Amino acid sequence: MPGVRVQGVGVGRGVVTGPVLRMPEPLPEPSERPRSNTAAWEFARAEEALLATAADLTRHAEHSTGEARAVLEAQAQMAQDPSLLTDVRSRIAAQKTAERAIFEAFHTFQQMLLSMGGYMAERASDLGDLSQRTIAHLRGVAMPGVPESDTPFILVAHDLAPADTVGLNLGKVLGLITSGGSPTSHTAILARAKSIVAVVGVGSLDALSDGTEVLLDAAEGTVTIEPEDSEIQAARRRLGRRRSKVPIGPGTLADDTPIPLMANLTAAAEAPRARELGAEGVGLLRTELLFLDAETAPSIAEQVEHYRGIFEEFPGRRVIVRTLDAGADKPLAFLPARSDEPNPALGARGLRAFREDNTILRNQLRALAIAADATSAEVRVMAPMVADAAETAGFVLLARELGLRTAGVMAEVPSAALLAAQILGIADFISIGTNDLTQYTLAADRQLGALADYQDPWHPAVLRLIRMIGDAGGQSGKPVGVCGEAAADPLLAVVLVGLGVTSLSMTPEALADVRTELRQHTLEHARLLATRALAASTPAEARQVMLDG
Ligand code: PEP
Ligand code: MG
């Protein structure tokens, strides 16, 4: 089907062409025929395969950082879970082969997680991945996963497990196409952090057999099958225009209006790269990711140590710290999700986790104040999932009482946008979390690949809410940042500025493209484009406003 164009959601701005290679289909289900070897022999095989799988994942983890590392370590631990081994042993005792016992044991655990819903259900696919890896070890066959090739290719998959995304060989994988996943799914966030040109959520992959040449244009979110030379040239020209070099330096518009460009960080280890790429400070420090492994709440002293390490990387610079955002997609052992919540994303997450007992929040703010006083970084704090002015006042007063001078809130719930003027009467600033603001505006779980098309911050409904916040910022003279994934989309970044946003924070890898695009527009032009995007009735129409210039 030469020239056919498939639409998905682009990650980043790049353009690549090349032949596709599909991820192998999953291994077939092991047969139910009873074992012919002794139980002890089969069990030893199963145990060895699980150990080998855990060792593989640990190796991957050692080459990763941040969230990816935490996910891989958790997977390696799951492979060594004693209750899993007990289950496998009893199945082998009941005449199953090692392959069948492993398959059934993981399947049972998977069903259990799925029935719990929310974040636990999300982990179910990690178990499916583990099951396949272990069975491949047992069979001595190639691991299901990214195919090997001597020549570069564009990888096509239904979705990628975290282990596959972080392990992608950037020398060989030119780009990535997935049928599932949304722009804020793990796969997309990891792909963006690795600067892999990707189009996710394309639906059917039927037209993409091994060897088919495709043209991937992430800015447009399109995959063109067997493109004409003229289409490739046109895409490269578009890329050339997007990439015209702007040297590393502060973010500014064409009329020199400053738009500080900040980094989203999860750990001190990421700071040197962020500075190298020109981050002017930190716009979002996701503190819950510092404590993913902690079984009990970290002490004040322990926290001070962590925060100081990060603040010292940014002397004299602004560092915005988000207080713990536990729950739903970010579980913490010491702030467990409540088992009686059928919809964790609408449950006691973010600031709401501290409604009954705020000891953990108080300790965190105290630790932040001590660390801030010990360094020259300009530390600001903000709370996630704030709904209104009363919650804003509660948080801001607490932060000030505990020694923090500058306190703001995130706008992630539509009510916070509607009430932005009241909120800015109290808070020192607002930072818009477009990932959650989009999920709650469109009432579509950001973790569901099947609803990925709703998770689009270009949606005019989301843009209108951002305009309300931008207007409130303009009237109060207080800063309005964006720290969701939307800030990393260079075209959308221009629209955000036109809607009244005064700073942008993103994965450091996205800084260069956003800096370059901002330089092409004056504030007046950005405002004009934003007004046009607001009038659109679909995300695609809004995006088209920018593509038309
Ligand atoms: C957001 O919701 O946009 C955000 C920045 O927070 P997180 O992605 O960590 O929920
Ligand atoms: Mg959020």
XYZ file of C-alpha atoms and ligand atoms in Angstrom:
560
model
C 0.000 0.000 0.000
C 2.534 2.635 -1.107
C 1.847 6.148 0.092
C -0.726 5.107 2.726
C -0.425 7.253 5.818
C -1.274 5.960 9.313
C -2.004 8.447 12.087
C -0.823 8.005 15.664
C 0.569 10.260 18.358
C 4.146 11.454 17.828
C 6.788 11.551 20.534
C 9.378 14.273 19.929
C 9.902 16.030 16.604
C 12.219 13.877 14.586
C 11.845 12.363 11.118
C 13.299 8.970 10.190
C 12.987 6.560 7.290
C 13.948 2.907 7.113
C 12.723 -0.658 6.926
C 10.542 -1.945 9.723
C 11.169 -5.035 11.829
C 8.362 -6.388 13.913
C 8.736 -7.555 17.452
C 8.293 -11.354 17.426
C 4.873 -12.612 18.443
C 4.682 -13.995 21.979
C 5.784 -17.594 22.577
C 2.939 -20.102 22.255
C 1.265 -21.314 25.424
C 3.138 -24.383 26.822
C 1.246 -27.648 26.332
C -0.762 -29.228 29.148
C 0.746 -32.692 28.575
C 1.978 -34.144 31.933
C 5.703 -34.130 32.669
C 7.819 -37.184 31.919
C 10.765 -36.140 34.128
C 10.917 -36.245 37.914
C 9.422 -33.358 39.883
C 12.839 -32.532 41.367
C 14.403 -32.228 37.897
C 11.596 -30.038 36.552
C 11.678 -27.842 39.643
C 15.443 -27.355 39.366
C 14.953 -26.214 35.738
C 12.201 -23.789 36.740
C 14.266 -22.362 39.568
C 17.312 -21.926 37.338
C 15.260 -20.180 34.622
C 13.728 -17.753 37.136
C 17.170 -16.934 38.535
C 18.563 -16.355 35.037
C 15.605 -14.068 34.194
C 16.125 -12.059 37.391
C 19.860 -11.762 36.604
C 19.082 -10.470 33.069
C 16.741 -7.821 34.443
C 19.211 -6.780 37.135
C 21.851 -6.321 34.419
C 19.437 -4.114 32.459
C 18.640 -2.150 35.644
C 22.322 -1.477 36.280
C 22.513 0.307 32.932
C 19.450 2.438 33.640
C 18.590 5.350 35.890
C 15.566 6.885 37.598
C 12.126 5.464 37.040
C 13.296 2.898 34.464
C 15.774 1.450 36.908
C 13.140 1.202 39.646
C 10.717 -0.620 37.317
C 13.382 -3.121 36.201
C 14.519 -3.791 39.755
C 10.914 -4.413 40.771
C 10.559 -6.901 37.885
C 13.743 -8.728 38.935
C 12.356 -8.991 42.451
C 9.041 -10.356 41.186
C 10.941 -13.169 39.405
C 12.347 -14.227 42.769
C 9.184 -13.896 44.798
C 9.053 -16.869 47.236
C 5.260 -17.260 46.885
C 5.734 -17.619 43.124
C 8.286 -20.412 43.637
C 5.946 -22.182 46.076
C 3.151 -21.992 43.524
C 5.423 -23.371 40.759
C 6.580 -26.208 43.032
C 3.018 -27.320 43.815
C 2.061 -27.256 40.120
C 5.085 -29.402 39.231
C 4.085 -31.793 42.050
C 0.701 -31.997 40.281
C 2.413 -33.396 37.113
C 2.963 -30.140 35.185
C 6.142 -29.485 33.201
C 8.338 -26.583 34.342
C 7.142 -24.505 31.340
C 3.465 -25.137 32.098
C 3.906 -24.527 35.835
C 5.664 -21.196 35.196
C 3.009 -20.180 32.681
C 0.116 -21.019 35.032
C 1.731 -19.482 38.111
C 2.381 -16.133 36.408
C -1.059 -16.232 34.825
C -2.707 -16.698 38.243
C -0.737 -13.797 39.738
C -1.576 -11.679 36.704
C -5.305 -12.310 37.133
C -5.000 -11.362 40.783
C -3.389 -8.008 39.913
C -5.917 -7.329 37.161
C -8.792 -7.843 39.594
C -7.281 -5.220 41.918
C -7.490 -2.577 39.151
C -5.541 0.717 38.934
C -1.786 0.648 39.344
C -1.732 -3.038 40.298
C -3.505 -3.932 37.052
C -0.856 -1.945 35.171
C 1.839 -4.194 36.701
C 0.044 -7.254 35.272
C 1.692 -6.770 31.869
C 5.110 -6.826 33.596
C 4.230 -10.317 34.855
C 3.254 -11.432 31.333
C 6.665 -10.205 30.155
C 8.414 -12.100 32.971
C 6.537 -15.290 32.135
C 7.659 -15.087 28.497
C 11.276 -14.403 29.429
C 11.395 -17.345 31.814
C 9.781 -19.761 29.346
C 12.255 -18.636 26.655
C 15.107 -19.513 29.052
C 13.566 -22.943 29.647
C 13.221 -23.609 25.936
C 16.614 -22.223 25.085
C 15.052 -19.974 22.421
C 15.639 -16.286 21.709
C 14.011 -13.995 24.199
C 10.777 -12.551 22.915
C 11.664 -8.918 22.622
C 13.523 -6.534 20.380
C 14.767 -8.395 17.274
C 18.462 -8.500 16.366
C 19.592 -7.111 13.024
C 22.901 -6.163 11.412
C 21.367 -3.111 9.780
C 19.361 -0.243 11.309
C 15.582 -0.617 11.442
C 12.360 0.911 12.751
C 10.883 -1.248 15.466
C 7.188 -2.116 15.288
C 5.442 -3.542 18.351
C 2.072 -3.653 20.044
C 3.731 -2.029 23.050
C 7.103 -2.323 24.709
C 7.850 -3.586 28.192
C 9.969 -1.107 30.180
C 12.891 -3.549 29.971
C 12.718 -3.433 26.169
C 12.433 0.356 25.920
C 15.409 1.099 28.156
C 17.498 -1.607 26.501
C 16.973 -0.336 22.920
C 20.235 -0.211 20.985
C 20.219 3.342 19.644
C 22.801 2.414 17.037
C 20.301 0.040 15.439
C 16.810 1.199 16.330
C 16.073 4.257 14.187
C 12.563 4.744 15.456
C 9.606 3.129 17.109
C 5.986 2.503 16.104
C 3.511 1.009 18.570
C -0.147 0.171 18.195
C -0.834 0.782 21.909
C 0.437 3.279 24.479
C -0.462 6.920 24.981
C 1.829 9.981 24.904
C 2.107 9.818 28.689
C 2.543 6.032 28.949
C 5.808 4.575 30.242
C 6.915 3.730 26.702
C 6.450 7.265 25.413
C 8.099 8.917 28.430
C 11.103 6.583 28.175
C 11.314 7.024 24.380
C 11.293 10.803 24.805
C 14.006 10.612 27.465
C 16.152 8.552 25.046
C 15.355 10.866 22.102
C 13.911 8.002 20.051
C 11.668 9.168 17.215
C 8.377 7.425 17.936
C 4.745 7.323 16.905
C 2.561 5.527 19.444
C -1.091 4.479 19.474
C -1.382 3.858 15.703
C -3.993 1.111 16.186
C -3.586 -1.570 13.515
C -0.094 -2.715 12.515
C -1.374 -4.905 9.661
C 0.271 -2.882 6.888
C 3.708 -3.082 8.511
C 5.397 -6.352 7.634
C 9.158 -6.926 8.018
C 11.167 -4.963 5.463
C 8.432 -2.439 4.564
C 10.027 0.994 4.103
C 8.323 3.706 6.132
C 8.687 7.404 6.853
C 8.088 8.362 10.481
C 7.307 12.017 11.223
C 6.952 12.427 14.978
C 5.898 16.100 14.850
C 2.929 15.133 12.677
C 2.383 11.745 14.367
C 2.325 9.988 10.965
C 3.740 6.781 9.494
C 3.875 6.834 5.666
C 4.173 3.397 4.073
C 6.602 3.103 1.140
C 6.942 6.887 0.817
C 7.816 8.615 -2.443
C 11.227 10.311 -2.557
C 9.457 13.661 -2.732
C 7.638 12.895 0.568
C 10.929 12.012 2.250
C 12.558 15.221 0.982
C 9.617 17.312 2.171
C 9.767 15.715 5.637
C 13.524 16.337 5.817
C 13.001 19.984 4.870
C 10.407 20.295 7.653
C 12.903 18.738 10.061
C 15.675 21.068 8.861
C 13.455 24.074 9.585
C 12.619 22.702 13.055
C 16.274 21.985 13.754
C 17.867 25.259 12.603
C 20.364 25.582 15.423
C 19.832 27.862 18.362
C 22.846 27.736 20.696
C 22.341 26.599 24.272
C 21.265 29.542 26.397
C 18.247 30.921 28.207
C 14.854 30.331 26.580
C 13.605 33.437 24.787
C 11.063 34.333 22.136
C 12.006 36.116 18.889
C 11.266 39.468 20.621
C 13.574 38.527 23.544
C 10.711 37.820 25.992
C 12.322 35.406 28.459
C 10.663 31.988 28.840
C 12.844 30.088 31.319
C 13.392 26.473 30.239
C 13.702 24.111 33.179
C 14.282 20.408 33.728
C 12.030 17.704 35.134
C 14.219 15.563 37.390
C 13.842 12.472 39.512
C 17.371 12.169 40.984
C 20.609 14.111 41.527
C 22.373 11.855 39.009
C 20.331 13.440 36.205
C 21.436 16.993 37.094
C 24.769 17.221 35.194
C 23.110 16.196 31.896
C 20.285 18.689 32.505
C 22.774 21.515 33.028
C 24.797 20.458 29.986
C 21.631 20.708 27.884
C 21.000 24.202 29.209
C 18.334 23.697 31.889
C 17.966 27.015 33.703
C 16.861 25.266 36.886
C 14.462 22.518 37.927
C 10.771 23.019 37.212
C 9.634 19.704 38.659
C 11.443 17.442 41.092
C 9.259 14.330 41.427
C 10.169 13.488 45.033
C 8.073 10.319 45.248
C 10.486 8.721 42.766
C 13.330 9.218 45.271
C 11.568 6.947 47.710
C 10.045 4.216 45.524
C 11.977 1.489 47.359
C 11.389 2.787 50.891
C 9.283 0.460 53.037
C 8.874 3.093 55.756
C 8.667 6.870 55.524
C 12.211 8.312 55.153
C 13.447 10.240 58.201
C 13.921 14.015 58.071
C 17.721 13.558 58.144
C 17.620 11.058 55.297
C 15.480 13.390 53.204
C 17.711 16.400 53.913
C 20.624 14.384 52.526
C 18.751 13.618 49.278
C 17.465 17.157 48.740
C 20.814 18.795 49.524
C 22.468 16.575 46.922
C 20.095 17.921 44.295
C 20.037 21.573 45.405
C 23.840 21.703 45.390
C 23.761 20.895 41.671
C 21.910 24.179 41.032
C 23.628 26.958 43.004
C 21.701 30.222 42.724
C 19.130 28.539 40.449
C 15.436 27.938 40.938
C 14.496 24.411 42.004
C 10.779 23.625 42.263
C 10.113 20.600 44.423
C 6.830 18.766 44.282
C 5.796 17.264 47.596
C 5.014 13.544 47.582
C 2.504 12.561 44.903
C 1.678 9.031 45.982
C -1.205 6.911 44.795
C -2.714 5.730 41.477
C 0.208 5.440 39.036
C 2.859 6.211 41.722
C 2.463 3.835 44.671
C 4.655 4.187 47.759
C 4.904 1.378 50.306
C 4.746 3.856 53.195
C 1.689 5.646 51.767
C -0.289 2.655 50.496
C -3.318 3.057 48.256
C -6.535 2.328 50.107
C -7.889 -1.060 49.146
C -11.490 0.219 49.331
C -10.966 2.664 46.422
C -12.463 1.380 43.161
C -10.895 4.261 41.144
C -7.434 5.071 42.558
C -6.890 7.963 40.111
C -9.936 9.606 41.721
C -8.935 8.523 45.209
C -6.825 9.806 48.077
C -3.771 10.530 45.906
C -1.410 13.522 45.839
C -2.149 16.129 48.514
C -5.328 14.243 49.366
C -3.311 11.403 50.890
C -2.626 13.738 53.842
C -6.183 14.781 54.681
C -6.393 12.697 57.833
C -2.774 12.683 58.934
C -0.215 15.108 57.518
C 2.811 13.981 59.524
C 4.659 12.717 56.438
C 3.969 15.965 54.566
C 5.120 18.102 57.521
C 8.333 16.100 57.790
C 8.978 16.462 54.080
C 8.475 20.235 54.153
C 10.709 20.511 57.212
C 13.437 18.506 55.482
C 13.116 20.695 52.379
C 13.418 23.873 54.441
C 16.573 22.606 56.190
C 18.162 21.524 52.889
C 17.181 24.813 51.232
C 18.789 26.838 54.037
C 22.001 24.848 53.651
C 22.462 25.635 49.942
C 22.207 28.641 47.640
C 19.529 27.134 45.367
C 16.322 29.159 45.202
C 13.984 26.446 46.468
C 10.224 26.580 45.887
C 7.686 23.913 46.844
C 4.401 22.939 45.271
C 1.669 20.441 46.053
C 0.144 18.001 43.543
C -3.589 17.464 42.963
C -4.828 20.684 44.538
C -8.527 21.311 43.881
C -9.327 24.795 45.183
C -8.369 27.881 47.176
C -9.010 26.257 50.569
C -6.585 23.420 49.821
C -4.125 25.970 48.452
C -4.319 27.991 51.661
C -3.829 24.861 53.787
C -0.683 23.913 51.882
C 0.819 27.383 51.526
C 0.374 28.197 55.232
C 1.892 24.866 56.256
C 4.896 25.363 53.946
C 5.505 28.868 55.311
C 5.077 27.705 58.916
C 7.753 25.092 58.284
C 10.246 27.580 56.881
C 9.710 27.647 53.104
C 9.377 31.103 51.635
C 7.858 30.355 48.237
C 4.934 27.935 47.907
C 2.716 27.179 44.947
C 0.397 24.486 43.666
C 0.038 22.298 40.614
C -3.011 22.725 38.405
C -3.883 19.150 37.474
C -7.559 19.004 38.393
C -9.945 21.021 36.192
C -11.395 22.743 39.292
C -7.980 24.331 39.924
C -8.069 25.888 36.448
C -11.604 27.182 36.929
C -10.568 28.720 40.256
C -7.074 29.823 39.199
C -7.688 33.508 40.072
C -8.685 32.595 43.649
C -5.775 30.179 43.949
C -3.272 32.775 42.752
C -4.650 35.160 45.362
C -2.949 32.822 47.861
C -0.216 30.801 46.132
C 3.054 32.316 44.905
C 2.825 30.463 41.579
C 1.007 27.748 39.643
C 2.565 24.948 37.652
C 0.290 23.132 35.231
C 0.544 19.322 35.204
C -0.861 18.744 31.750
C -0.652 14.936 32.040
C -3.176 14.794 34.837
C -5.077 17.887 33.716
C -5.718 16.106 30.406
C -6.692 12.800 32.020
C -9.174 14.503 34.346
C -10.584 16.906 31.758
C -11.272 14.110 29.285
C -12.073 11.552 32.046
C -9.721 9.022 30.412
C -7.185 7.045 32.448
C -3.704 8.123 31.269
C -2.454 4.552 31.660
C -4.898 3.030 29.187
C -3.488 2.518 25.688
C -7.021 1.968 24.380
C -7.906 5.575 25.320
C -4.577 7.096 24.225
C -6.247 9.451 21.776
C -7.994 11.225 24.676
C -4.635 11.803 26.387
C -3.860 14.696 24.086
C -3.060 18.090 25.645
C -3.805 19.726 22.280
C -7.480 19.094 23.038
C -9.246 22.474 22.852
C -10.927 21.746 26.214
C -7.519 21.433 27.861
C -6.242 24.533 26.041
C -9.227 26.534 27.306
C -8.487 25.537 30.893
C -4.854 26.533 30.411
C -6.003 29.901 29.051
C -7.979 30.472 32.276
C -4.859 29.804 34.323
C -2.720 31.969 32.013
C -5.198 34.862 32.333
C -5.209 34.540 36.124
C -1.408 34.567 36.048
C -1.367 37.702 33.891
C -3.837 39.512 36.170
C -2.022 38.607 39.370
C 1.469 39.069 37.941
C 2.415 35.627 39.310
C 4.305 32.939 37.364
C 2.482 30.158 35.530
C 4.640 27.187 34.519
C 3.914 23.961 32.667
C 5.710 20.820 33.834
C 3.642 18.097 32.136
C 4.745 16.357 28.931
C 3.017 19.093 26.882
C 5.943 21.433 27.598
C 8.253 19.033 25.705
C 6.255 19.392 22.475
C 7.876 22.401 20.748
C 4.801 23.436 18.751
C 2.531 23.133 21.758
C 5.098 25.037 23.834
C 4.506 28.078 21.591
C 0.743 27.789 22.078
C 1.216 27.466 25.851
C 3.234 30.683 25.908
C 0.506 32.353 23.850
C -2.007 31.212 26.469
C -0.077 33.009 29.230
C 2.449 30.419 30.418
C 5.678 32.046 31.628
C 8.071 29.070 32.004
C 8.337 25.499 30.729
C 9.812 22.410 32.362
C 10.548 19.153 30.560
C 12.794 16.135 30.175
C 16.236 17.683 29.477
C 16.478 15.899 26.101
C 13.584 18.042 24.813
C 15.153 21.414 25.723
C 16.988 22.021 22.414
C 13.920 21.576 20.201
C 11.702 23.710 22.427
C 14.362 26.447 22.665
C 14.674 26.472 18.868
C 10.945 26.676 18.212
C 10.355 29.466 20.736
C 12.983 31.595 18.960
C 10.854 31.546 15.801
C 7.902 33.424 17.368
C 7.246 36.772 19.014
C 4.880 36.924 21.976
C 2.315 38.600 19.763
C 2.546 35.794 17.196
C 2.341 33.110 19.898
C -0.820 34.792 21.199
C -2.336 34.860 17.730
C -1.582 31.158 17.212
C -3.000 30.336 20.649
C -6.244 32.172 19.858
C -6.571 30.150 16.637
C -5.803 26.856 18.424
C -8.452 27.678 21.043
C -11.060 27.990 18.311
C -10.330 24.449 17.011
C -12.817 21.718 17.715
C -10.371 18.773 17.739
C -6.755 18.266 18.862
C -5.772 17.625 15.227
C -7.243 20.965 14.133
C -5.438 22.758 16.951
C -2.135 21.134 15.959
C -2.764 22.063 12.328
C -2.815 25.743 13.310
C 0.844 25.427 14.227
C 1.774 23.289 11.232
C 0.250 25.972 8.991
C 2.383 28.533 10.871
C 1.425 15.995 35.330
O 0.442 15.400 35.775
O 1.425 16.628 34.249
C 2.707 15.963 36.062
C 3.728 16.725 35.707
O 2.802 15.089 37.089
P 2.993 13.500 36.913
O 3.195 13.194 35.455
O 4.148 13.132 37.759
O 1.681 12.997 37.444
Mg 0.486 14.732 37.819
